[in-house]
GROMACS .gro file of N, CA and C in nm:
model
  219
    1GLN      N    1   0.066   2.336   0.350
    1GLN     CA    2   0.050   2.198   0.389
    1GLN      C    3  -0.094   2.150   0.347
    2ALA      N    4  -0.188   2.238   0.345
    2ALA     CA    5  -0.335   2.203   0.315
    2ALA      C    6  -0.330   2.154   0.162
    3TRP      N    7  -0.260   2.231   0.083
    3TRP     CA    8  -0.256   2.193  -0.061
    3TRP      C    9  -0.199   2.055  -0.084
    4GLU      N   10  -0.095   2.018  -0.015
    4GLU     CA   11  -0.033   1.883  -0.024
    4GLU      C   12  -0.141   1.774   0.015
    5ILE      N   13  -0.213   1.802   0.116
    5ILE     CA   14  -0.320   1.699   0.151
    5ILE      C   15  -0.430   1.689   0.040
    6ILE      N   16  -0.470   1.811  -0.002
    6ILE     CA   17  -0.576   1.810  -0.109
    6ILE      C   18  -0.524   1.731  -0.240
    7ALA      N   19  -0.387   1.770  -0.283
    7ALA     CA   20  -0.334   1.706  -0.392
    7ALA      C   21  -0.321   1.557  -0.382
    8TYR      N   22  -0.280   1.518  -0.266
    8TYR     CA   23  -0.268   1.370  -0.237
    8TYR      C   24  -0.404   1.301  -0.251
    9SER      N   25  -0.502   1.361  -0.192
    9SER     CA   26  -0.636   1.309  -0.201
    9SER      C   27  -0.692   1.294  -0.341
   10LEU      N   28  -0.668   1.402  -0.415
   10LEU     CA   29  -0.707   1.404  -0.558
   10LEU      C   30  -0.637   1.296  -0.639
   11VAL      N   31  -0.508   1.287  -0.618
   11VAL     CA   32  -0.441   1.188  -0.698
   11VAL      C   33  -0.495   1.047  -0.672
   12ASN      N   34  -0.509   1.012  -0.539
   12ASN     CA   35  -0.566   0.884  -0.513
   12ASN      C   36  -0.709   0.867  -0.553
   13GLU      N   37  -0.793   0.976  -0.555
   13GLU     CA   38  -0.927   0.964  -0.594
   13GLU      C   39  -0.932   0.925  -0.745
   14ARG      N   40  -0.837   0.976  -0.822
   14ARG     CA   41  -0.834   0.949  -0.969
   14ARG      C   42  -0.789   0.798  -0.999
   15LEU      N   43  -0.751   0.734  -0.905
   15LEU     CA   44  -0.706   0.588  -0.928
   15LEU      C   45  -0.825   0.509  -0.977
   16GLY      N   46  -0.938   0.554  -0.958
   16GLY     CA   47  -1.053   0.471  -1.013
   16GLY      C   48  -1.104   0.371  -0.908
   17ILE      N   49  -1.075   0.395  -0.788
   17ILE     CA   50  -1.120   0.312  -0.676
   17ILE      C   51  -1.271   0.286  -0.691
   18PRO      N   52  -1.347   0.393  -0.698
   18PRO     CA   53  -1.502   0.374  -0.709
   18PRO      C   54  -1.537   0.307  -0.827
   19ARG      N   55  -1.467   0.306  -0.927
   19ARG     CA   56  -1.507   0.246  -1.056
   19ARG      C   57  -1.536   0.097  -1.054
   20TYR      N   58  -1.438   0.024  -0.987
   20TYR     CA   59  -1.449  -0.117  -0.979
   20TYR      C   60  -1.573  -0.156  -0.893
   21SER      N   61  -1.599  -0.075  -0.792
   21SER     CA   62  -1.709  -0.094  -0.709
   21SER      C   63  -1.848  -0.071  -0.783
   22LEU      N   64  -1.850   0.024  -0.862
   22LEU     CA   65  -1.973   0.048  -0.947
   22LEU      C   66  -1.988  -0.062  -1.046
   23ALA      N   67  -1.883  -0.107  -1.109
   23ALA     CA   68  -1.884  -0.221  -1.202
   23ALA      C   69  -1.938  -0.338  -1.135
   24ARG      N   70  -1.885  -0.373  -1.020
   24ARG     CA   71  -1.918  -0.496  -0.947
   24ARG      C   72  -2.076  -0.485  -0.909
   25SER      N   73  -2.118  -0.368  -0.867
   25SER     CA   74  -2.262  -0.349  -0.830
   25SER      C   75  -2.349  -0.373  -0.949
   26ALA      N   76  -2.315  -0.316  -1.074
   26ALA     CA   77  -2.381  -0.339  -1.192
   26ALA      C   78  -2.390  -0.482  -1.230
   27LEU      N   79  -2.279  -0.549  -1.210
   27LEU     CA   80  -2.275  -0.695  -1.241
   27LEU      C   81  -2.375  -0.766  -1.144
   28ASP      N   82  -2.367  -0.734  -1.024
   28ASP     CA   83  -2.459  -0.801  -0.926
   28ASP      C   84  -2.608  -0.774  -0.956
   29ARG      N   85  -2.638  -0.656  -1.002
   29ARG     CA   86  -2.771  -0.620  -1.039
   29ARG      C   87  -2.812  -0.701  -1.169
   30ALA      N   88  -2.717  -0.705  -1.265
   30ALA     CA   89  -2.749  -0.780  -1.392
   30ALA      C   90  -2.774  -0.924  -1.364
   31VAL      N   91  -2.694  -0.990  -1.273
   31VAL     CA   92  -2.712  -1.128  -1.241
   31VAL      C   93  -2.850  -1.148  -1.161
   32ALA      N   94  -2.883  -1.056  -1.078
   32ALA     CA   95  -3.015  -1.071  -1.016
   32ALA      C   96  -3.122  -1.055  -1.108
   33VAL      N   97  -3.118  -0.974  -1.211
   33VAL     CA   98  -3.234  -0.960  -1.313
   33VAL      C   99  -3.231  -1.086  -1.395
   34LEU      N  100  -3.120  -1.140  -1.442
   34LEU     CA  101  -3.121  -1.263  -1.516
   34LEU      C  102  -3.171  -1.378  -1.438
   35GLN      N  103  -3.152  -1.382  -1.311
   35GLN     CA  104  -3.210  -1.489  -1.230
   35GLN      C  105  -3.353  -1.475  -1.219
   36GLU      N  106  -3.395  -1.354  -1.202
   36GLU     CA  107  -3.543  -1.327  -1.195
   36GLU      C  108  -3.619  -1.366  -1.320
   37GLN      N  109  -3.551  -1.344  -1.427
   37GLN     CA  110  -3.607  -1.376  -1.558
   37GLN      C  111  -3.591  -1.514  -1.607
   38GLY      N  112  -3.524  -1.586  -1.526
   38GLY     CA  113  -3.498  -1.727  -1.556
   38GLY      C  114  -3.396  -1.744  -1.666
   39GLU      N  115  -3.311  -1.655  -1.687
   39GLU     CA  116  -3.216  -1.658  -1.794
   39GLU      C  117  -3.068  -1.681  -1.744
   40TRP      N  118  -3.057  -1.724  -1.617
   40TRP     CA  119  -2.927  -1.741  -1.552
   40TRP      C  120  -2.877  -1.879  -1.567
   41ASP      N  121  -2.947  -1.969  -1.643
   41ASP     CA  122  -2.912  -2.110  -1.652
   41ASP      C  123  -2.805  -2.138  -1.749
   42GLY      N  124  -2.787  -2.049  -1.853
   42GLY     CA  125  -2.682  -2.075  -1.944
   42GLY      C  126  -2.538  -2.084  -1.901
   43GLU      N  127  -2.458  -2.172  -1.941
   43GLU     CA  128  -2.321  -2.179  -1.897
   43GLU      C  129  -2.239  -2.052  -1.950
   44ALA      N  130  -2.263  -2.013  -2.068
   44ALA     CA  131  -2.197  -1.894  -2.128
   44ALA      C  132  -2.218  -1.771  -2.048
   45VAL      N  133  -2.330  -1.758  -2.006
   45VAL     CA  134  -2.367  -1.629  -1.915
   45VAL      C  135  -2.291  -1.643  -1.783
   46LYS      N  136  -2.293  -1.757  -1.728
   46LYS     CA  137  -2.218  -1.768  -1.594
   46LYS      C  138  -2.065  -1.755  -1.615
   47ILE      N  139  -2.020  -1.802  -1.723
   47ILE     CA  140  -1.871  -1.783  -1.745
   47ILE      C  141  -1.842  -1.635  -1.769
   48GLU      N  142  -1.920  -1.565  -1.846
   48GLU     CA  143  -1.891  -1.420  -1.866
   48GLU      C  144  -1.903  -1.346  -1.738
   49ALA      N  145  -2.007  -1.374  -1.661
   49ALA     CA  146  -2.018  -1.308  -1.528
   49ALA      C  147  -1.905  -1.335  -1.440
   50ALA      N  148  -1.848  -1.455  -1.442
   50ALA     CA  149  -1.733  -1.486  -1.362
   50ALA      C  150  -1.606  -1.410  -1.413
   51ASN      N  151  -1.596  -1.403  -1.546
   51ASN     CA  152  -1.484  -1.321  -1.603
   51ASN      C  153  -1.497  -1.178  -1.563
   52VAL      N  154  -1.619  -1.114  -1.574
   52VAL     CA  155  -1.626  -0.979  -1.530
   52VAL      C  156  -1.605  -0.964  -1.376
   53ALA      N  157  -1.647  -1.059  -1.295
   53ALA     CA  158  -1.625  -1.044  -1.157
   53ALA      C  159  -1.467  -1.049  -1.124
   54ALA      N  160  -1.399  -1.137  -1.207
   54ALA     CA  161  -1.251  -1.147  -1.191
   54ALA      C  162  -1.189  -1.015  -1.223
   55LEU      N  163  -1.227  -0.950  -1.333
   55LEU     CA  164  -1.178  -0.824  -1.371
   55LEU      C  165  -1.201  -0.722  -1.261
   56CYS      N  166  -1.319  -0.716  -1.200
   56CYS     CA  167  -1.351  -0.618  -1.104
   56CYS      C  168  -1.251  -0.650  -0.976
   57GLU      N  169  -1.230  -0.771  -0.950
   57GLU     CA  170  -1.145  -0.795  -0.830
   57GLU      C  171  -1.002  -0.758  -0.857
   58ALA      N  172  -0.954  -0.776  -0.980
   58ALA     CA  173  -0.826  -0.745  -1.031
   58ALA      C  174  -0.816  -0.591  -1.022
   59ALA      N  175  -0.914  -0.517  -1.064
   59ALA     CA  176  -0.898  -0.371  -1.056
   59ALA      C  177  -0.901  -0.321  -0.907
   60ARG      N  178  -0.980  -0.387  -0.822
   60ARG     CA  179  -0.973  -0.358  -0.682
   60ARG      C  180  -0.833  -0.380  -0.622
   61THR      N  181  -0.785  -0.486  -0.651
   61THR     CA  182  -0.647  -0.529  -0.597
   61THR      C  183  -0.542  -0.431  -0.650
   62ALA      N  184  -0.544  -0.406  -0.780
   62ALA     CA  185  -0.446  -0.310  -0.836
   62ALA      C  186  -0.460  -0.168  -0.772
   63SER      N  187  -0.584  -0.121  -0.763
   63SER     CA  188  -0.605   0.012  -0.699
   63SER      C  189  -0.538   0.022  -0.561
   64TYR      N  190  -0.572  -0.074  -0.476
   64TYR     CA  191  -0.509  -0.075  -0.340
   64TYR      C  192  -0.362  -0.087  -0.345
   65ALA      N  193  -0.310  -0.169  -0.437
   65ALA     CA  194  -0.168  -0.172  -0.446
   65ALA      C  195  -0.106  -0.042  -0.484
   66ILE      N  196  -0.161   0.025  -0.571
   66ILE     CA  197  -0.114   0.164  -0.609
   66ILE      C  198  -0.122   0.261  -0.487
   67VAL      N  199  -0.242   0.251  -0.419
   67VAL     CA  200  -0.247   0.346  -0.308
   67VAL      C  201  -0.141   0.313  -0.201
   68THR      N  202  -0.114   0.185  -0.174
   68THR     CA  203  -0.021   0.147  -0.081
   68THR      C  204   0.120   0.194  -0.124
   69GLN      N  205   0.151   0.167  -0.252
   69GLN     CA  206   0.272   0.210  -0.295
   69GLN      C  207   0.299   0.360  -0.284
   70ARG      N  208   0.204   0.441  -0.318
   70ARG     CA  209   0.207   0.582  -0.305
   70ARG      C  210   0.217   0.623  -0.157
   71ALA      N  211   0.162   0.555  -0.067
   71ALA     CA  212   0.164   0.584   0.072
   71ALA      C  213   0.297   0.561   0.128
   72LYS      N  214   0.367   0.467   0.068
   72LYS     CA  215   0.508   0.438   0.114
   72LYS      C  216   0.613   0.534   0.061
   73GLY      N  217   0.571   0.603  -0.050
   73GLY     CA  218   0.663   0.698  -0.100
   73GLY      C  219   0.735   0.659  -0.216
   0.00000   0.00000   0.00000
């Protein structure tokens, strides 16, 4: 039974759940640096940041949907 628990944990760990979180943190840091440097004013930069944030949110949602689906069997 222990192996089943370990295998289940490893499968879900490989879904990439931490990756979207790391990407979002990197985006937040990049935005903060751009704001500090006064380079956050451009519309293109804001649009690109919004696109990346949307991708991070989509990855988060997809990861949780997969975990839920696997938990249901």
